[in-house]
Amino acid sequence: MENNDTSENIKRFDSWAKTYDTDRISSWFRYIHKMMLEHIDISGKKKILDVGCGTGNALALMAKENREAEYYGIDISAQMIKNAREKTGNLANFEFKIANSENIPYKDNSFHLVFSSNSFHHYPNPLKALKEIKRVLKDGGTFFLEDACRDVFFPIWLQNIYRQKFEKGHIKYYTTSEITGFLKEAGFKHIKIVKTLKGIGIKKKAFTGIGMFSARK
Ligand SMILES: C[S@@+](CC[C@H](N)C(=O)[O-])C[C@H]1O[C@@H](n2cnc3c(N)ncnc32)[C@H](O)[C@@H]1O
């Protein structure tokens, strides 16, 4: 049976939103955003959607490079969205909505680019989320996914076991082949593992192992 319970994540992320931009892990997430930007083409008057956008940091970073694009963000946490709106308040080309990745409140074929960072392992039904992402992408549009992957670095494999046991909103850190498999099953084409990174003590993150993927509709 499908799991639709996001209540634990809403509680956790509403609470985390208060310190999200200043706490220890924040510099690591910002570092990831910069790395992602090296691999994503945000040029031109694109419509760009961030799924699980948190406080909008990745979109704000993109807007510094390209003021022409339109930036959209969805997140299940009302507090994260409130912070994202405050952060980008004076810019007309931003729109943030409280919404679930599995039910994206935009029409079919809306976006040139959709991306998601540090969020995918929280989705109760990852395949459903990917099909939604594909639905809102324009034909030929790109989806870029970044998340911790448990086959990239052993500590993430261990963390996954611990988190699955003790952290209710944590669904799973997937392997890189599980993610490419989901992307294929959702109907994406040109699926690529763009980069994997493992390390100890990068930007105040103790142990890390991530995967970055791109796929096209
Ligand atoms: C660790 S934060 C990452 C935020 C941002 N993407 C970043 O890189 O800074 C994970 C975010 O995913 C959001 N999230 C979790 N489950 C979600 C879901 N089912 N739909 C949409 N957003 C979700 C959380 O509310 C949280 O803001």
Coordinates of C-alpha atoms and ligand atoms in Angstrom, one line a residue:
M1 CA 0.0 0.0 0.0
E2 CA 1.2 3.5 -0.8
N3 CA 2.7 5.5 2.1
N4 CA 1.4 9.1 2.1
D5 CA 2.5 10.1 5.5
T6 CA 4.6 13.2 5.5
S7 CA 3.6 14.5 8.9
E8 CA 6.9 13.7 10.6
N9 CA 8.9 15.5 7.9
I10 CA 6.6 18.5 8.1
K11 CA 7.1 18.7 11.9
R12 CA 10.9 18.2 11.6
F13 CA 11.5 20.7 8.8
D14 CA 9.2 23.3 10.2
S15 CA 11.3 23.2 13.3
W16 CA 14.7 23.0 11.4
A17 CA 13.7 26.0 9.3
K18 CA 14.4 28.4 12.2
T19 CA 18.2 27.5 12.2
Y20 CA 18.5 26.0 8.7
D21 CA 20.5 28.9 7.2
T22 CA 22.9 29.2 10.1
D23 CA 23.6 25.8 11.5
R24 CA 26.6 23.5 11.1
I25 CA 25.3 21.7 8.0
S26 CA 24.3 24.8 6.1
S27 CA 27.7 25.5 4.7
W28 CA 27.8 21.9 3.3
F29 CA 24.4 22.4 1.5
R30 CA 25.6 25.7 0.0
Y31 CA 28.8 23.9 -1.2
I32 CA 26.6 21.3 -2.9
H33 CA 24.5 24.0 -4.6
K34 CA 27.7 25.6 -6.1
M35 CA 28.8 22.1 -7.3
M36 CA 25.5 21.5 -8.9
L37 CA 25.6 24.8 -10.7
E38 CA 28.8 23.6 -12.5
H39 CA 26.7 20.9 -14.2
I40 CA 23.4 22.7 -14.8
D41 CA 22.6 25.0 -17.7
I42 CA 20.5 27.8 -16.2
S43 CA 21.1 30.3 -19.0
G44 CA 18.3 32.2 -20.8
K45 CA 14.7 32.8 -19.9
K46 CA 14.1 29.4 -18.5
K47 CA 11.4 28.4 -16.0
I48 CA 13.2 26.5 -13.3
L49 CA 11.6 24.5 -10.4
D50 CA 13.3 23.3 -7.2
V51 CA 11.5 20.4 -5.6
G52 CA 12.0 20.3 -1.8
C53 CA 13.5 23.8 -2.1
G54 CA 13.9 24.4 1.7
T55 CA 14.7 28.1 2.3
G56 CA 15.3 28.7 -1.4
N57 CA 19.1 28.9 -1.2
A58 CA 19.8 27.1 -4.5
L59 CA 17.4 29.2 -6.4
A60 CA 18.7 32.4 -4.9
L61 CA 22.2 31.4 -5.9
M62 CA 21.0 30.7 -9.5
A63 CA 19.3 34.1 -9.6
K64 CA 22.7 35.8 -8.9
E65 CA 24.0 34.2 -12.1
N66 CA 20.9 34.6 -14.3
R67 CA 18.3 37.3 -13.6
E68 CA 16.3 36.5 -16.7
A69 CA 15.0 33.1 -15.6
E70 CA 11.8 32.5 -13.6
Y71 CA 12.4 30.6 -10.3
Y72 CA 9.8 28.3 -8.6
G73 CA 10.2 26.3 -5.4
I74 CA 7.9 23.8 -3.7
D75 CA 8.4 22.3 -0.2
I76 CA 6.1 20.5 2.3
S77 CA 7.3 22.7 5.1
A78 CA 5.4 25.9 5.5
Q79 CA 8.2 27.4 7.6
M80 CA 10.8 26.6 4.9
I81 CA 8.6 28.3 2.3
K82 CA 8.0 31.3 4.6
N83 CA 11.8 31.8 4.9
A84 CA 12.3 31.3 1.2
R85 CA 9.7 34.0 0.4
E86 CA 11.3 36.4 2.9
K87 CA 14.7 35.8 1.4
T88 CA 13.7 36.5 -2.1
G89 CA 10.8 38.9 -1.3
N90 CA 11.7 41.8 -3.4
L91 CA 12.3 39.8 -6.6
A92 CA 9.3 39.3 -8.9
N93 CA 10.7 36.3 -10.7
F94 CA 10.3 34.0 -7.7
E95 CA 7.3 31.9 -6.7
F96 CA 7.2 29.5 -3.7
K97 CA 4.4 27.1 -2.9
I98 CA 3.8 24.7 0.0
A99 CA 3.4 21.4 -1.9
N100 CA 4.3 17.7 -1.9
S101 CA 6.8 16.4 -4.5
E102 CA 4.2 13.7 -5.2
N103 CA 1.5 16.2 -6.2
I104 CA 3.2 19.2 -7.9
P105 CA 0.8 22.1 -8.3
Y106 CA 1.8 23.1 -11.9
K107 CA 0.4 22.1 -15.3
D108 CA 2.0 19.5 -17.6
N109 CA 5.0 20.7 -19.6
S110 CA 5.6 23.8 -17.5
F111 CA 9.4 23.8 -16.8
H112 CA 12.6 23.8 -18.8
L113 CA 14.6 22.6 -15.8
V114 CA 13.6 20.8 -12.6
F115 CA 16.1 20.0 -9.9
S116 CA 16.1 18.6 -6.3
S117 CA 18.9 18.6 -3.8
N118 CA 19.2 16.8 -0.4
S119 CA 15.5 16.0 -0.4
F120 CA 14.8 12.8 -2.5
H121 CA 15.5 10.4 0.4
H122 CA 12.5 11.9 2.3
Y123 CA 9.9 11.0 -0.3
P124 CA 7.6 8.2 0.7
N125 CA 6.8 7.3 -2.9
P126 CA 9.9 8.2 -4.9
L127 CA 8.7 6.9 -8.2
K128 CA 5.4 8.9 -7.9
A129 CA 7.5 12.0 -7.3
L130 CA 9.7 11.3 -10.4
K131 CA 6.6 10.8 -12.5
E132 CA 5.2 14.1 -11.3
I133 CA 8.5 15.8 -12.1
K134 CA 8.5 14.3 -15.6
R135 CA 4.9 15.5 -16.0
V136 CA 5.7 19.2 -15.3
L137 CA 8.9 19.2 -17.4
K138 CA 8.6 20.3 -21.0
D139 CA 9.6 17.8 -23.7
G140 CA 13.4 17.8 -23.9
G141 CA 13.6 19.4 -20.5
T142 CA 16.2 18.4 -17.9
F143 CA 15.8 17.0 -14.4
F144 CA 18.9 17.2 -12.1
L145 CA 18.9 15.2 -8.9
E146 CA 21.4 15.4 -6.1
D147 CA 21.2 13.3 -2.9
A148 CA 23.3 11.2 -0.5
C149 CA 23.8 7.7 -2.0
R150 CA 24.7 4.8 0.3
D151 CA 26.9 3.0 -2.2
V152 CA 29.1 6.0 -2.7
F153 CA 30.6 6.0 0.7
F154 CA 30.3 3.4 3.4
P155 CA 29.4 5.8 6.3
I156 CA 26.3 6.8 4.3
W157 CA 25.4 3.1 4.1
L158 CA 25.7 3.0 7.9
Q159 CA 23.9 6.3 8.4
N160 CA 21.0 4.9 6.4
I161 CA 20.5 2.0 8.8
Y162 CA 20.6 4.3 11.8
R163 CA 18.3 6.9 10.3
Q164 CA 15.8 4.3 9.1
K165 CA 15.6 3.0 12.6
F166 CA 15.5 6.3 14.5
E167 CA 14.4 9.1 12.2
K168 CA 10.8 8.7 11.1
G169 CA 10.9 11.1 8.1
H170 CA 14.0 9.4 6.6
I171 CA 12.8 6.9 4.0
K172 CA 16.0 5.7 2.4
Y173 CA 19.4 6.7 1.1
Y174 CA 19.4 4.9 -2.3
T175 CA 22.2 3.5 -4.3
T176 CA 23.2 5.2 -7.5
S177 CA 21.8 2.2 -9.5
E178 CA 18.5 2.4 -7.5
I179 CA 18.2 6.0 -8.5
T180 CA 19.0 5.5 -12.2
G181 CA 16.5 2.6 -12.1
F182 CA 13.8 4.8 -10.7
L183 CA 14.6 7.4 -13.4
K184 CA 14.3 4.8 -16.1
E185 CA 11.0 3.4 -14.7
A186 CA 9.6 6.9 -14.5
G187 CA 10.2 7.2 -18.3
F188 CA 13.2 9.6 -18.4
K189 CA 15.8 9.4 -21.2
H190 CA 19.5 10.2 -21.4
I191 CA 20.0 9.2 -17.8
K192 CA 23.5 10.0 -16.5
I193 CA 25.4 9.8 -13.3
V194 CA 27.1 13.2 -13.5
K195 CA 29.2 13.1 -10.5
T196 CA 29.8 11.2 -7.2
L197 CA 31.7 12.6 -4.3
K198 CA 32.9 11.0 -1.1
G199 CA 34.9 12.6 1.6
I200 CA 35.5 13.3 5.3
G201 CA 35.2 16.7 6.8
I202 CA 34.2 18.7 3.8
K203 CA 32.6 22.0 4.8
K204 CA 31.9 20.8 8.3
K205 CA 30.1 17.7 7.1
A206 CA 31.7 14.8 8.9
F207 CA 31.2 12.0 6.4
T208 CA 29.6 12.5 3.0
G209 CA 28.8 10.5 -0.1
I210 CA 26.6 12.0 -2.8
G211 CA 25.4 11.4 -6.3
M212 CA 24.4 13.8 -8.9
F213 CA 22.2 12.6 -11.8
S214 CA 20.8 14.2 -14.9
A215 CA 17.9 12.9 -17.1
R216 CA 15.8 14.3 -19.9
K217 CA 12.1 14.1 -20.7
Ligands
LIG1 C1 17.6 18.9 3.9 S1 16.4 19.9 3.2 C2 17.1 20.4 1.6 C3 16.5 21.7 1.2 C4 17.2 22.3 -0.1 N1 16.8 21.5 -1.2 C5 18.7 22.4 0.1 O1 19.4 21.8 -0.6 O2 19.1 23.3 0.9 C6 15.1 18.8 2.6 C7 13.8 19.5 2.2 O3 13.0 18.6 1.6 C8 11.6 18.9 2.0 N2 10.8 17.7 1.8 C9 10.8 16.6 2.4 N3 9.8 15.7 1.9 C10 9.2 16.4 0.9 C11 8.2 16.1 0.0 N4 7.5 14.9 0.1 N5 7.8 17.0 -0.9 C12 8.4 18.3 -0.9 N6 9.4 18.6 -0.1 C13 9.8 17.7 0.8 C14 11.8 19.3 3.4 O4 10.7 20.0 4.0 C15 13.1 20.1 3.4 O5 12.9 21.5 3.2

